[in-house]
């Protein structure tokens, strides 16, 4: 009888441990947005890259003012395009000297909007979202100096014309924190000024969503600095929270650029680069942070571009995949329910060789971790029962 009771107790304890471990996995997966509802993309520039991007399982690209032809071609590869509607036409800015990056003058905002939309209006299916301008908070993209009020007025005109064509299309608005001026000034006023200029609460329309570009140079995704809303990866939370305070019902942020430069051969860097292994790890860890935050709608890695030696790139100059690209492919496969139900842990990247290329083995690491925990628990129970 005593032996039977010990055995029963032993079996119950084993079953309980299995249930708890499975519950942990289920809870981890339930706490983040499924990939089916979370666009993962890359900033792309060449249509010839669509095939390589699609082979990684990436279903979105972000591109500067694409045409109908570009968008429809991408869709043949199973890729949706996030168009950046920016810059354009010197005749609308009257710059001296002419500069295609100058924003349109007030009297030309509608003409600029219609001309940009004209490239897309004959799509067979409506675009999911449209991003108005790239980094208007930077004097290099909104010369001679950023102006949040002027930008907001352009967005209003553009949105009205876009909604005339596609009433439900999302309009993405630049909502980073810092403003960069031509005198080399960097001041934390862009989003503050943008929201202050919105007296009529136009930005609270649920079809309007904020964007941020949370680069952290060579720091880790989780490193906390003295100014989190300016320099940390999770500054997307500051944008979300500020829009909530402004009255937006659910301002899930589109992270339309983020990434790390790497110490790759035959490449160059401007900022704090990291090893290729860390480039891979930081990108994937960031995806987990975004998806678990409840405050991010989509994330686009900078960049995927043939023949570009800037080390942000997901591919080498010869066109072959870098570890970051293969790690992302593995992550997407792992996180897609039809191929795997395993969870993904932040900071548990491993590397192996597959067909001569490096790929992440995070799924294997997670399974081994769970198996190891179960084994330790199993052995401890046996020892306890023997005693």
Short mmCIF file of C-alpha atoms in Angstrom, two decimals:
data_model
loop_
_atom_site.label_atom_id
_atom_site.label_comp_id
_atom_site.label_asym_id
_atom_site.label_seq_id
_atom_site.Cartn_x
_atom_site.Cartn_y
_atom_site.Cartn_z
CA UNK A 1 0.00 0.00 0.00
CA UNK A 2 2.81 2.39 0.90
CA UNK A 3 4.59 1.58 -2.38
CA UNK A 4 1.36 2.12 -4.33
CA UNK A 5 0.80 5.50 -2.68
CA UNK A 6 4.38 6.55 -3.43
CA UNK A 7 3.99 5.54 -7.06
CA UNK A 8 0.71 7.41 -7.38
CA UNK A 9 2.23 10.46 -5.79
CA UNK A 10 5.20 10.16 -8.11
CA UNK A 11 2.99 9.94 -11.24
CA UNK A 12 0.88 12.90 -10.12
CA UNK A 13 3.96 15.00 -9.56
CA UNK A 14 5.33 14.12 -13.01
CA UNK A 15 2.01 14.94 -14.69
CA UNK A 16 1.78 18.20 -12.78
CA UNK A 17 5.28 19.20 -13.91
CA UNK A 18 4.42 18.46 -17.56
CA UNK A 19 1.21 20.50 -17.30
CA UNK A 20 3.07 23.43 -15.74
CA UNK A 21 5.74 23.41 -18.43
CA UNK A 22 3.15 23.27 -21.20
CA UNK A 23 1.20 26.06 -19.51
CA UNK A 24 4.35 28.18 -19.55
CA UNK A 25 4.78 27.65 -23.31
CA UNK A 26 1.11 28.41 -23.97
CA UNK A 27 1.24 31.55 -21.82
CA UNK A 28 4.34 32.79 -23.64
CA UNK A 29 2.69 32.38 -27.02
CA UNK A 30 -0.60 33.88 -25.85
CA UNK A 31 1.15 37.02 -24.57
CA UNK A 32 2.27 38.19 -28.00
CA UNK A 33 0.55 39.06 -31.24
CA UNK A 34 0.51 36.14 -33.73
CA UNK A 35 2.47 36.75 -36.93
CA UNK A 36 -0.75 36.47 -38.91
CA UNK A 37 -1.75 39.79 -37.32
CA UNK A 38 1.70 41.36 -37.14
CA UNK A 39 3.39 42.47 -40.37
CA UNK A 40 7.12 41.81 -40.37
CA UNK A 41 8.85 43.55 -43.23
CA UNK A 42 12.07 44.99 -44.59
CA UNK A 43 12.89 48.34 -46.12
CA UNK A 44 13.54 47.47 -49.75
CA UNK A 45 14.58 49.34 -52.86
CA UNK A 46 14.82 46.90 -55.77
CA UNK A 47 12.10 44.79 -57.33
CA UNK A 48 14.75 42.19 -58.17
CA UNK A 49 15.01 41.53 -54.42
CA UNK A 50 11.40 40.39 -54.10
CA UNK A 51 12.22 36.75 -54.80
CA UNK A 52 14.92 36.61 -52.12
CA UNK A 53 12.73 38.42 -49.60
CA UNK A 54 9.80 36.08 -50.22
CA UNK A 55 12.07 33.04 -49.80
CA UNK A 56 12.71 34.17 -46.22
CA UNK A 57 8.99 34.15 -45.46
CA UNK A 58 8.86 37.96 -45.26
CA UNK A 59 5.50 39.20 -46.48
CA UNK A 60 5.96 42.99 -46.35
CA UNK A 61 8.34 45.55 -47.81
CA UNK A 62 8.50 49.30 -47.29
CA UNK A 63 9.41 51.28 -50.40
CA UNK A 64 9.74 54.87 -51.54
CA UNK A 65 6.78 55.99 -53.68
CA UNK A 66 6.16 52.71 -55.57
CA UNK A 67 3.91 52.54 -58.61
CA UNK A 68 0.99 50.22 -59.39
CA UNK A 69 3.40 48.02 -61.34
CA UNK A 70 5.76 47.62 -58.37
CA UNK A 71 2.98 46.82 -55.91
CA UNK A 72 1.32 44.28 -58.20
CA UNK A 73 4.67 42.62 -58.91
CA UNK A 74 5.35 42.30 -55.18
CA UNK A 75 1.95 40.70 -54.68
CA UNK A 76 2.88 37.99 -57.18
CA UNK A 77 5.58 37.01 -54.68
CA UNK A 78 3.11 37.10 -51.79
CA UNK A 79 4.46 40.44 -50.58
CA UNK A 80 2.46 43.51 -49.58
CA UNK A 81 4.07 46.93 -50.09
CA UNK A 82 3.95 49.75 -47.57
CA UNK A 83 4.35 52.82 -49.80
CA UNK A 84 6.23 55.87 -48.52
CA UNK A 85 4.65 58.89 -50.15
CA UNK A 86 7.37 61.51 -49.85
CA UNK A 87 9.38 64.18 -51.60
CA UNK A 88 8.62 64.63 -55.24
CA UNK A 89 8.17 67.65 -57.38
CA UNK A 90 10.33 70.78 -57.44
CA UNK A 91 7.57 72.75 -59.14
CA UNK A 92 5.48 72.48 -55.96
CA UNK A 93 8.14 73.88 -53.64
CA UNK A 94 9.79 76.73 -55.58
CA UNK A 95 13.11 75.99 -53.91
CA UNK A 96 16.18 78.01 -54.77
CA UNK A 97 18.09 75.98 -55.70
CA UNK A 98 15.52 73.31 -56.61
CA UNK A 99 15.43 70.39 -54.19
CA UNK A 100 13.12 67.43 -54.68
CA UNK A 101 13.03 66.82 -50.91
CA UNK A 102 11.46 70.18 -50.17
CA UNK A 103 7.85 69.83 -48.95
CA UNK A 104 5.10 71.28 -51.14
CA UNK A 105 3.96 74.81 -50.43
CA UNK A 106 0.47 75.11 -48.86
CA UNK A 107 -1.23 75.93 -52.16
CA UNK A 108 0.24 72.79 -53.73
CA UNK A 109 -0.51 70.25 -51.00
CA UNK A 110 -3.58 68.90 -52.79
CA UNK A 111 -1.81 68.73 -56.15
CA UNK A 112 1.12 66.93 -54.54
CA UNK A 113 -1.22 64.45 -52.84
CA UNK A 114 -3.18 63.68 -55.98
CA UNK A 115 -0.04 63.22 -58.01
CA UNK A 116 1.45 60.82 -55.49
CA UNK A 117 -1.81 58.87 -55.18
CA UNK A 118 -2.19 58.72 -58.94
CA UNK A 119 0.65 56.19 -59.04
CA UNK A 120 -1.40 53.81 -56.90
CA UNK A 121 -5.08 54.49 -57.50
CA UNK A 122 -5.52 51.71 -60.09
CA UNK A 123 -4.41 48.89 -57.81
CA UNK A 124 -6.51 45.73 -58.03
CA UNK A 125 -6.73 45.73 -54.21
CA UNK A 126 -6.52 48.68 -51.85
CA UNK A 127 -3.23 49.18 -50.00
CA UNK A 128 -3.32 48.33 -46.30
CA UNK A 129 -1.49 51.49 -45.22
CA UNK A 130 0.23 54.57 -46.61
CA UNK A 131 3.13 56.33 -44.89
CA UNK A 132 3.25 60.09 -45.36
CA UNK A 133 6.87 61.19 -45.78
CA UNK A 134 10.04 59.69 -44.40
CA UNK A 135 11.46 61.25 -41.24
CA UNK A 136 10.03 64.76 -41.61
CA UNK A 137 11.53 65.45 -38.19
CA UNK A 138 14.97 65.57 -39.87
CA UNK A 139 16.23 68.54 -41.84
CA UNK A 140 17.83 66.15 -44.33
CA UNK A 141 14.35 64.91 -45.33
CA UNK A 142 12.28 68.06 -44.71
CA UNK A 143 14.59 70.93 -45.63
CA UNK A 144 15.50 73.54 -44.69
CA UNK A 145 14.15 72.66 -41.20
CA UNK A 146 11.41 70.39 -39.79
CA UNK A 147 8.02 71.94 -39.09
CA UNK A 148 5.48 69.70 -37.34
CA UNK A 149 2.57 72.04 -38.04
CA UNK A 150 3.26 72.15 -41.79
CA UNK A 151 3.67 68.39 -41.82
CA UNK A 152 0.34 67.88 -40.07
CA UNK A 153 -1.41 70.10 -42.60
CA UNK A 154 0.05 68.07 -45.45
CA UNK A 155 -1.11 64.85 -43.79
CA UNK A 156 -4.64 66.21 -43.46
CA UNK A 157 -4.85 67.07 -47.15
CA UNK A 158 -3.27 63.80 -48.21
CA UNK A 159 -5.53 61.71 -45.96
CA UNK A 160 -8.67 63.35 -47.32
CA UNK A 161 -7.67 62.51 -50.89
CA UNK A 162 -6.55 58.97 -49.98
CA UNK A 163 -9.81 58.27 -48.16
CA UNK A 164 -11.74 59.42 -51.22
CA UNK A 165 -10.19 56.45 -53.01
CA UNK A 166 -9.86 53.91 -50.17
CA UNK A 167 -12.04 54.92 -47.21
CA UNK A 168 -10.42 52.52 -44.72
CA UNK A 169 -6.74 52.76 -45.64
CA UNK A 170 -4.44 53.46 -42.68
CA UNK A 171 -2.48 56.71 -42.81
CA UNK A 172 0.86 56.45 -41.01
CA UNK A 173 2.17 59.63 -39.39
CA UNK A 174 5.73 60.27 -38.26
CA UNK A 175 5.70 60.50 -34.45
CA UNK A 176 9.29 60.19 -33.31
CA UNK A 177 10.49 62.25 -30.39
CA UNK A 178 13.54 64.21 -31.54
CA UNK A 179 13.73 66.96 -34.13
CA UNK A 180 16.96 67.49 -36.09
CA UNK A 181 17.68 70.99 -37.40
CA UNK A 182 20.17 72.42 -39.89
CA UNK A 183 22.24 74.01 -37.13
CA UNK A 184 22.98 70.48 -35.83
CA UNK A 185 20.44 70.89 -33.09
CA UNK A 186 18.61 67.86 -31.69
CA UNK A 187 15.63 68.69 -29.53
CA UNK A 188 12.91 66.43 -28.07
CA UNK A 189 10.02 68.43 -29.54
CA UNK A 190 8.78 66.76 -32.74
CA UNK A 191 5.93 64.64 -31.36
CA UNK A 192 5.11 67.27 -28.74
CA UNK A 193 4.74 69.93 -31.45
CA UNK A 194 2.81 67.58 -33.73
CA UNK A 195 0.20 66.79 -31.09
CA UNK A 196 0.04 70.41 -29.91
CA UNK A 197 -0.70 71.52 -33.48
CA UNK A 198 -3.61 69.07 -33.70
CA UNK A 199 -6.23 71.37 -32.17
CA UNK A 200 -9.09 69.63 -33.96
CA UNK A 201 -8.00 66.14 -32.84
CA UNK A 202 -7.59 64.93 -36.43
CA UNK A 203 -4.88 62.54 -35.26
CA UNK A 204 -7.40 60.69 -33.09
CA UNK A 205 -9.07 59.18 -36.16
CA UNK A 206 -8.57 55.40 -35.76
CA UNK A 207 -7.35 55.27 -39.37
CA UNK A 208 -4.35 57.40 -38.32
CA UNK A 209 -1.47 55.55 -36.68
CA UNK A 210 1.95 56.77 -35.49
CA UNK A 211 5.34 55.60 -36.74
CA UNK A 212 8.73 55.58 -35.03
CA UNK A 213 12.29 54.65 -36.02
CA UNK A 214 13.79 53.39 -32.74
CA UNK A 215 17.44 52.96 -33.66
CA UNK A 216 19.79 52.45 -30.71
CA UNK A 217 23.13 52.43 -32.56
CA UNK A 218 25.28 49.70 -30.95
CA UNK A 219 23.28 49.27 -27.75
CA UNK A 220 21.21 46.22 -26.93
CA UNK A 221 17.42 46.24 -27.37
CA UNK A 222 16.90 46.21 -23.61
CA UNK A 223 19.56 48.70 -22.54
CA UNK A 224 18.07 51.61 -20.59
CA UNK A 225 19.65 55.02 -21.06
CA UNK A 226 19.14 58.30 -19.24
CA UNK A 227 16.55 59.36 -21.86
CA UNK A 228 14.42 56.31 -22.74
CA UNK A 229 11.89 58.24 -24.84
CA UNK A 230 14.71 59.57 -27.01
CA UNK A 231 17.33 56.84 -27.25
CA UNK A 232 15.92 53.44 -26.25
CA UNK A 233 14.29 50.80 -28.43
CA UNK A 234 11.08 50.90 -26.41
CA UNK A 235 10.52 54.57 -27.15
CA UNK A 236 7.62 53.32 -29.25
CA UNK A 237 5.83 53.11 -25.89
CA UNK A 238 6.26 56.86 -25.41
CA UNK A 239 4.64 57.52 -28.79
CA UNK A 240 1.77 55.16 -27.99
CA UNK A 241 1.23 56.67 -24.55
CA UNK A 242 1.32 60.25 -25.84
CA UNK A 243 -1.28 59.47 -28.51
CA UNK A 244 -3.45 57.81 -25.87
CA UNK A 245 -3.26 60.97 -23.77
CA UNK A 246 -4.19 62.95 -26.86
CA UNK A 247 -7.36 60.89 -27.15
CA UNK A 248 -6.57 58.26 -29.81
CA UNK A 249 -8.56 55.06 -29.09
CA UNK A 250 -5.78 52.58 -29.97
CA UNK A 251 -2.63 54.12 -31.50
CA UNK A 252 -0.65 50.96 -32.17
CA UNK A 253 2.70 52.07 -33.51
CA UNK A 254 4.18 51.06 -36.84
CA UNK A 255 7.94 50.67 -36.38
CA UNK A 256 8.81 51.45 -40.00
CA UNK A 257 12.57 51.34 -39.48
CA UNK A 258 14.87 49.71 -36.95
CA UNK A 259 18.05 47.69 -37.09
CA UNK A 260 21.75 47.39 -36.34
CA UNK A 261 24.88 47.83 -38.39
CA UNK A 262 27.16 44.78 -38.34
CA UNK A 263 30.87 44.12 -38.58
CA UNK A 264 30.54 42.32 -41.89
CA UNK A 265 33.26 41.88 -44.53
CA UNK A 266 33.30 44.34 -47.44
CA UNK A 267 30.82 46.67 -45.73
CA UNK A 268 30.79 50.05 -44.03
CA UNK A 269 29.14 51.52 -40.95
CA UNK A 270 28.43 55.00 -39.63
CA UNK A 271 27.18 54.26 -36.13
CA UNK A 272 27.90 51.72 -33.40
CA UNK A 273 28.14 48.42 -35.24
CA UNK A 274 27.85 45.01 -33.61
CA UNK A 275 28.86 41.46 -34.48
CA UNK A 276 26.75 39.59 -37.02
CA UNK A 277 25.63 37.24 -34.27
CA UNK A 278 24.42 40.17 -32.20
CA UNK A 279 22.79 41.81 -35.20
CA UNK A 280 20.75 38.63 -35.58
CA UNK A 281 19.99 38.33 -31.90
CA UNK A 282 19.03 41.97 -31.41
CA UNK A 283 16.65 42.00 -34.39
CA UNK A 284 14.85 38.88 -33.22
CA UNK A 285 14.77 39.96 -29.60
CA UNK A 286 13.26 43.26 -30.75
CA UNK A 287 10.53 41.39 -32.60
CA UNK A 288 9.63 39.66 -29.37
CA UNK A 289 9.57 42.97 -27.50
CA UNK A 290 7.35 44.56 -30.13
CA UNK A 291 4.92 41.66 -30.31
CA UNK A 292 4.61 41.29 -26.54
CA UNK A 293 4.17 45.02 -25.88
CA UNK A 294 0.59 45.33 -27.10
CA UNK A 295 1.60 48.74 -28.46
CA UNK A 296 3.15 47.87 -31.84
CA UNK A 297 1.24 47.00 -35.01
CA UNK A 298 4.12 46.15 -37.37
CA UNK A 299 7.91 46.24 -37.64
CA UNK A 300 10.22 46.79 -40.62
CA UNK A 301 13.92 46.01 -40.51
CA UNK A 302 16.34 48.36 -42.20
CA UNK A 303 17.30 47.06 -44.78
CA UNK A 304 17.35 44.56 -47.68
CA UNK A 305 19.07 46.03 -50.72
CA UNK A 306 21.13 44.37 -53.46
CA UNK A 307 24.58 45.80 -54.11
CA UNK A 308 24.46 47.99 -51.00
CA UNK A 309 27.45 47.66 -48.67
CA UNK A 310 25.92 49.55 -45.76
CA UNK A 311 26.11 46.99 -42.96
CA UNK A 312 22.49 47.43 -41.87
CA UNK A 313 21.81 45.21 -44.85
CA UNK A 314 20.26 41.75 -44.42
CA UNK A 315 22.36 40.47 -47.34
CA UNK A 316 26.00 40.68 -48.33
CA UNK A 317 27.11 42.73 -51.32
CA UNK A 318 27.22 39.51 -53.38
CA UNK A 319 23.51 38.91 -52.68
CA UNK A 320 23.81 35.99 -50.25
CA UNK A 321 21.95 36.02 -46.96
CA UNK A 322 23.59 37.27 -43.79
CA UNK A 323 22.95 35.43 -40.51
CA UNK A 324 20.30 38.04 -39.64
CA UNK A 325 18.27 37.11 -42.71
CA UNK A 326 18.47 33.39 -42.00
CA UNK A 327 17.71 33.94 -38.34
CA UNK A 328 14.60 35.88 -39.31
CA UNK A 329 13.56 33.10 -41.67
CA UNK A 330 13.87 30.57 -38.87
CA UNK A 331 11.97 32.86 -36.50
CA UNK A 332 9.08 33.28 -38.96
CA UNK A 333 8.87 29.53 -39.56
CA UNK A 334 9.01 28.86 -35.85
CA UNK A 335 6.34 31.40 -34.99
CA UNK A 336 3.92 30.35 -37.72
CA UNK A 337 1.36 27.90 -36.25
CA UNK A 338 1.21 25.72 -39.35
CA UNK A 339 4.88 24.84 -39.00
CA UNK A 340 5.57 24.97 -35.28
CA UNK A 341 3.96 25.67 -31.94
CA UNK A 342 7.17 26.27 -30.00
CA UNK A 343 7.73 29.49 -28.11
CA UNK A 344 10.58 31.90 -28.63
CA UNK A 345 12.71 33.20 -25.79
CA UNK A 346 14.50 36.54 -25.82
CA UNK A 347 18.26 36.17 -25.85
CA UNK A 348 18.54 32.42 -26.54
CA UNK A 349 20.04 32.48 -30.01
CA UNK A 350 22.24 29.62 -31.19
CA UNK A 351 23.91 29.02 -34.52
CA UNK A 352 24.35 25.97 -36.73
CA UNK A 353 25.21 25.19 -40.35
CA UNK A 354 22.51 24.18 -42.81
CA UNK A 355 23.26 23.74 -46.52
CA UNK A 356 26.43 25.74 -46.06
CA UNK A 357 24.70 28.75 -44.54
CA UNK A 358 24.29 29.94 -40.97
CA UNK A 359 20.82 29.74 -39.46
CA UNK A 360 19.38 30.35 -36.02
CA UNK A 361 18.44 27.37 -33.88
CA UNK A 362 16.30 29.10 -31.34
CA UNK A 363 13.54 26.52 -31.64
CA UNK A 364 15.96 23.72 -30.80
CA UNK A 365 17.33 25.74 -27.91
CA UNK A 366 13.84 26.22 -26.50
CA UNK A 367 13.00 22.53 -26.81
CA UNK A 368 16.27 21.52 -25.17
CA UNK A 369 15.66 24.01 -22.39
CA UNK A 370 12.20 22.59 -21.71
CA UNK A 371 13.49 19.02 -21.94
CA UNK A 372 16.33 19.83 -19.55
CA UNK A 373 13.93 21.36 -17.02
CA UNK A 374 11.67 18.33 -17.21
CA UNK A 375 14.63 15.96 -16.82
CA UNK A 376 15.94 17.78 -13.75
CA UNK A 377 12.48 17.82 -12.19
CA UNK A 378 11.96 14.15 -13.07
CA UNK A 379 15.23 13.11 -11.46
CA UNK A 380 14.61 15.18 -8.35
CA UNK A 381 11.21 13.51 -7.90
CA UNK A 382 12.78 10.06 -8.25
CA UNK A 383 15.41 10.88 -5.66
CA UNK A 384 12.72 12.21 -3.34
CA UNK A 385 10.61 9.06 -3.79
CA UNK A 386 13.58 6.81 -3.06
CA UNK A 387 14.19 8.68 0.19
#
